Short mmCIF file of C-alpha atoms in Angstrom, two decimals:
data_model
loop_
_atom_site.label_atom_id
_atom_site.label_comp_id
_atom_site.label_asym_id
_atom_site.label_seq_id
_atom_site.Cartn_x
_atom_site.Cartn_y
_atom_site.Cartn_z
CA UNK H 1 2.68 -15.19 1.47
CA UNK H 2 0.58 -12.13 1.97
CA UNK H 3 2.58 -10.20 -0.95
CA UNK H 4 2.28 -13.26 -3.01
CA UNK H 5 -1.59 -13.29 -2.85
CA UNK H 6 -1.73 -16.36 -0.76
CA UNK H 7 -4.03 -14.78 1.69
CA UNK H 8 -5.56 -17.74 3.64
CA UNK H 9 -2.29 -19.44 4.22
CA UNK H 10 -0.78 -15.98 5.21
CA UNK H 11 -3.66 -15.34 7.55
CA UNK H 12 -3.18 -18.76 9.22
CA UNK H 13 0.47 -18.28 9.77
CA UNK H 14 0.20 -14.67 10.91
CA UNK H 15 -2.52 -15.68 13.29
CA UNK H 16 -0.13 -18.32 14.74
CA UNK H 17 2.72 -15.66 15.00
CA UNK H 18 0.32 -13.14 16.70
CA UNK H 19 -0.56 -16.06 19.27
CA UNK H 20 3.22 -16.66 19.80
CA UNK H 21 4.63 -13.24 19.78
CA UNK H 22 6.02 -11.36 22.76
CA UNK H 23 4.98 -7.79 23.50
CA UNK H 24 7.88 -6.34 21.40
CA UNK H 25 7.28 -8.23 18.34
CA UNK H 26 3.48 -8.29 18.58
CA UNK H 27 2.98 -4.86 16.66
CA UNK H 28 5.02 -5.97 13.80
CA UNK H 29 3.04 -9.17 13.39
CA UNK H 30 -0.34 -7.44 13.65
CA UNK H 31 0.82 -4.94 11.17
CA UNK H 32 0.65 -7.44 8.20
CA UNK H 33 -3.05 -8.31 9.06
CA UNK H 34 -4.93 -4.94 8.29
CA UNK H 35 -3.97 -5.06 4.59
CA UNK H 36 -4.35 -8.90 4.38
CA UNK H 37 -7.98 -8.55 5.80
CA UNK H 38 -8.58 -5.29 3.71
CA UNK H 39 -7.61 -7.22 0.39
CA UNK H 40 -9.97 -10.13 1.55
CA UNK H 41 -12.86 -7.71 2.20
CA UNK H 42 -12.84 -7.99 5.96
CA UNK H 43 -12.75 -4.08 6.34
CA UNK H 44 -14.04 -4.03 9.99
CA UNK H 45 -11.44 -6.64 10.99
CA UNK H 46 -8.63 -4.70 9.11
CA UNK H 47 -9.51 -1.47 11.17
CA UNK H 48 -9.66 -3.51 14.39
CA UNK H 49 -6.19 -5.03 13.92
CA UNK H 50 -4.74 -1.47 12.81
CA UNK H 51 -6.09 0.11 16.05
CA UNK H 52 -4.68 -2.79 18.16
CA UNK H 53 -1.30 -2.35 16.21
CA UNK H 54 -1.08 1.38 17.10
CA UNK H 55 -1.94 0.84 20.72
CA UNK H 56 0.54 -1.77 21.23
CA UNK H 57 3.26 0.04 19.26
CA UNK H 58 2.77 3.02 21.41
CA UNK H 59 2.81 0.99 24.44
CA UNK H 60 6.19 -0.57 23.62
CA UNK H 61 7.55 2.84 22.17
CA UNK H 62 8.06 1.39 18.59
CA UNK H 63 7.58 4.69 16.52
CA UNK H 64 8.04 2.77 13.17
CA UNK H 65 5.18 0.52 13.79
CA UNK H 66 3.05 3.53 15.04
CA UNK H 67 3.71 4.86 11.46
CA UNK H 68 2.85 1.49 9.91
CA UNK H 69 -0.26 1.38 12.05
CA UNK H 70 -1.42 4.87 10.83
CA UNK H 71 -0.84 3.71 7.31
CA UNK H 72 -3.06 0.78 7.97
CA UNK H 73 -5.70 2.87 9.55
CA UNK H 74 -5.65 5.24 6.60
CA UNK H 75 -5.79 2.97 3.89
CA UNK H 76 -8.77 1.04 5.49
CA UNK H 77 -10.57 4.68 5.76
CA UNK H 78 -9.62 5.34 1.98
CA UNK H 79 -11.28 2.25 0.83
CA UNK H 80 -14.31 2.96 2.79
CA UNK H 81 -14.37 6.22 1.03
CA UNK H 82 -13.84 8.36 4.17
CA UNK H 83 -11.37 10.90 2.45
CA UNK H 84 -11.86 13.32 5.55
CA UNK H 85 -10.53 10.77 7.97
CA UNK H 86 -7.82 9.36 5.63
CA UNK H 87 -6.21 12.53 4.30
CA UNK H 88 -4.66 13.90 7.66
CA UNK H 89 -3.32 10.50 8.54
CA UNK H 90 -1.74 10.10 5.09
CA UNK H 91 -0.34 13.64 5.23
CA UNK H 92 1.16 12.94 8.47
CA UNK H 93 3.09 10.04 7.14
CA UNK H 94 4.51 12.36 4.29
CA UNK H 95 5.44 14.99 6.84
CA UNK H 96 6.98 12.48 9.29
CA UNK H 97 8.79 10.53 6.34
CA UNK H 98 10.38 14.03 5.04
CA UNK H 99 11.23 15.29 8.70
CA UNK H 100 13.14 12.07 9.45
CA UNK H 101 14.46 11.20 6.17
CA UNK H 102 12.49 7.93 6.16
CA UNK H 103 11.59 7.01 2.46
CA UNK H 104 9.39 4.04 3.39
CA UNK H 105 7.14 6.41 5.57
CA UNK H 106 7.04 9.24 2.94
CA UNK H 107 6.36 6.63 0.22
CA UNK H 108 3.41 5.15 2.25
CA UNK H 109 1.95 8.72 2.60
CA UNK H 110 2.27 9.91 -0.97
CA UNK H 111 0.82 6.79 -2.08
CA UNK H 112 -2.20 7.06 -0.05
CA UNK H 113 -2.57 10.66 -0.97
CA UNK H 114 -2.44 9.82 -4.61
CA UNK H 115 -5.10 7.14 -4.16
CA UNK H 116 -7.23 9.68 -2.25
CA UNK H 117 -6.85 12.16 -5.02
CA UNK H 118 -8.07 9.69 -7.49
CA UNK H 119 -11.08 9.05 -5.33
CA UNK H 120 -11.88 12.85 -5.54
CA UNK H 121 -11.37 12.78 -9.15
CA UNK H 122 -8.29 14.88 -9.22
CA UNK H 123 -6.07 12.99 -11.63
CA UNK H 124 -3.47 15.65 -11.99
CA UNK H 125 -2.69 15.75 -8.31
CA UNK H 126 -2.84 11.99 -8.10
CA UNK H 127 -0.38 11.61 -11.00
CA UNK H 128 2.09 14.20 -9.14
CA UNK H 129 1.78 12.23 -5.83
CA UNK H 130 2.06 8.78 -7.49
CA UNK H 131 5.05 9.89 -9.50
CA UNK H 132 6.84 10.57 -6.24
CA UNK H 133 5.66 7.23 -4.84
CA UNK H 134 6.98 5.39 -8.01
CA UNK H 135 10.23 7.24 -7.81
CA UNK H 136 10.96 6.42 -4.25
CA UNK H 137 10.12 2.82 -4.86
CA UNK H 138 12.47 2.65 -7.85
CA UNK H 139 15.14 4.42 -5.66
CA UNK H 140 14.55 1.62 -2.94
CA UNK H 141 14.58 -0.99 -5.60
CA UNK H 142 11.03 -2.18 -4.53
CA UNK H 143 10.17 -4.24 -7.46
CA UNK H 144 8.34 -6.88 -5.53
CA UNK H 145 4.67 -6.65 -6.97
CA UNK H 146 3.21 -7.11 -3.45
CA UNK H 147 4.83 -3.70 -2.61
CA UNK H 148 3.64 -1.62 -5.43
CA UNK H 149 -0.08 -1.79 -5.00
CA UNK H 150 -0.67 1.86 -6.09
CA UNK H 151 0.54 1.47 -9.53
CA UNK H 152 -2.87 0.62 -11.05
CA UNK H 153 -4.03 3.96 -9.69
CA UNK H 154 -0.88 5.77 -11.24
CA UNK H 155 -1.59 4.03 -14.64
CA UNK H 156 -5.20 5.15 -14.43
CA UNK H 157 -4.16 8.60 -13.57
CA UNK H 158 -1.70 8.89 -16.26
CA UNK H 159 -4.41 7.72 -18.83
CA UNK H 160 -6.92 10.13 -17.47
CA UNK H 161 -4.68 13.20 -18.13
CA UNK H 162 -3.56 11.88 -21.56
CA UNK H 163 0.09 10.75 -20.51
CA UNK H 164 -0.49 7.42 -22.33
CA UNK H 165 3.30 6.92 -23.14
CA UNK H 166 4.17 7.16 -19.58
CA UNK H 167 1.28 4.69 -18.57
CA UNK H 168 2.66 2.27 -21.17
CA UNK H 169 6.15 2.76 -19.82
CA UNK H 170 4.96 1.83 -16.23
CA UNK H 171 3.16 -1.15 -17.44
CA UNK H 172 6.00 -2.24 -19.51
CA UNK H 173 8.31 -2.08 -16.40
CA UNK H 174 6.08 -4.06 -13.99
CA UNK H 175 4.41 -6.63 -16.39
CA UNK H 176 7.70 -8.81 -16.84
CA UNK H 177 8.07 -9.18 -13.01
CA UNK H 178 4.28 -9.87 -12.43
CA UNK H 179 4.15 -12.58 -14.98
CA UNK H 180 7.51 -14.15 -14.08
CA UNK H 181 6.34 -14.37 -10.38
CA UNK H 182 2.79 -15.26 -11.32
CA UNK H 183 1.25 -12.77 -9.01
CA UNK H 184 -2.65 -12.52 -9.71
CA UNK H 185 -3.08 -8.99 -8.18
CA UNK H 186 -0.27 -7.59 -10.18
CA UNK H 187 -1.23 -9.36 -13.44
CA UNK H 188 -4.71 -8.04 -12.90
CA UNK H 189 -3.41 -4.53 -12.44
CA UNK H 190 -1.47 -4.87 -15.71
CA UNK H 191 -4.36 -6.10 -17.67
CA UNK H 192 -6.59 -3.48 -16.38
CA UNK H 193 -3.91 -0.93 -17.34
CA UNK H 194 -3.56 -2.12 -20.86
CA UNK H 195 -7.33 -2.05 -21.23
CA UNK H 196 -7.51 1.59 -20.13
CA UNK H 197 -4.68 2.53 -22.59
CA UNK H 198 -6.55 0.68 -25.38
CA UNK H 199 -9.96 2.34 -24.27
CA UNK H 200 -8.16 5.89 -24.48
#
């Protein structure tokens, strides 16, 4: 429901899950709330959930959930424009992912770093990072639109540096799935990307 943009129903079910969860599963349940609240505009709540997730994950020694919490904390900071706080968190995910061979963690880190590069206005660096994000996603066959939330930034970066054909190729790849599944966020990403291409 969360990845399908059904945010209110997702929040209600996750809240129930958090209430019912035991100590071992609570960090995982909490881990979905920060992005959901971020997308809903509740940034303070998102940050609180991320901090609680990290605290409980450390207490129960669930390293994967610690890393997920770091991502959640970093993405909230990035959306606040706090590049100084978000960058080392994102870099730590890249380092951890590469050191352990955990593609999911590396992908989260490079996606965040690419997003932060776009915030700084460095489209060249952003494209390099987001190309790796896209490559890992394709390797893992992550084609669910809810999992590829940085593709709008990737397309924007490509257009900014004049790589319009590459931008169109990305849009052509993600648009059919977005339309077939009827995902508003993904369809919005595609339409914005098409507009950027036409404006260029």
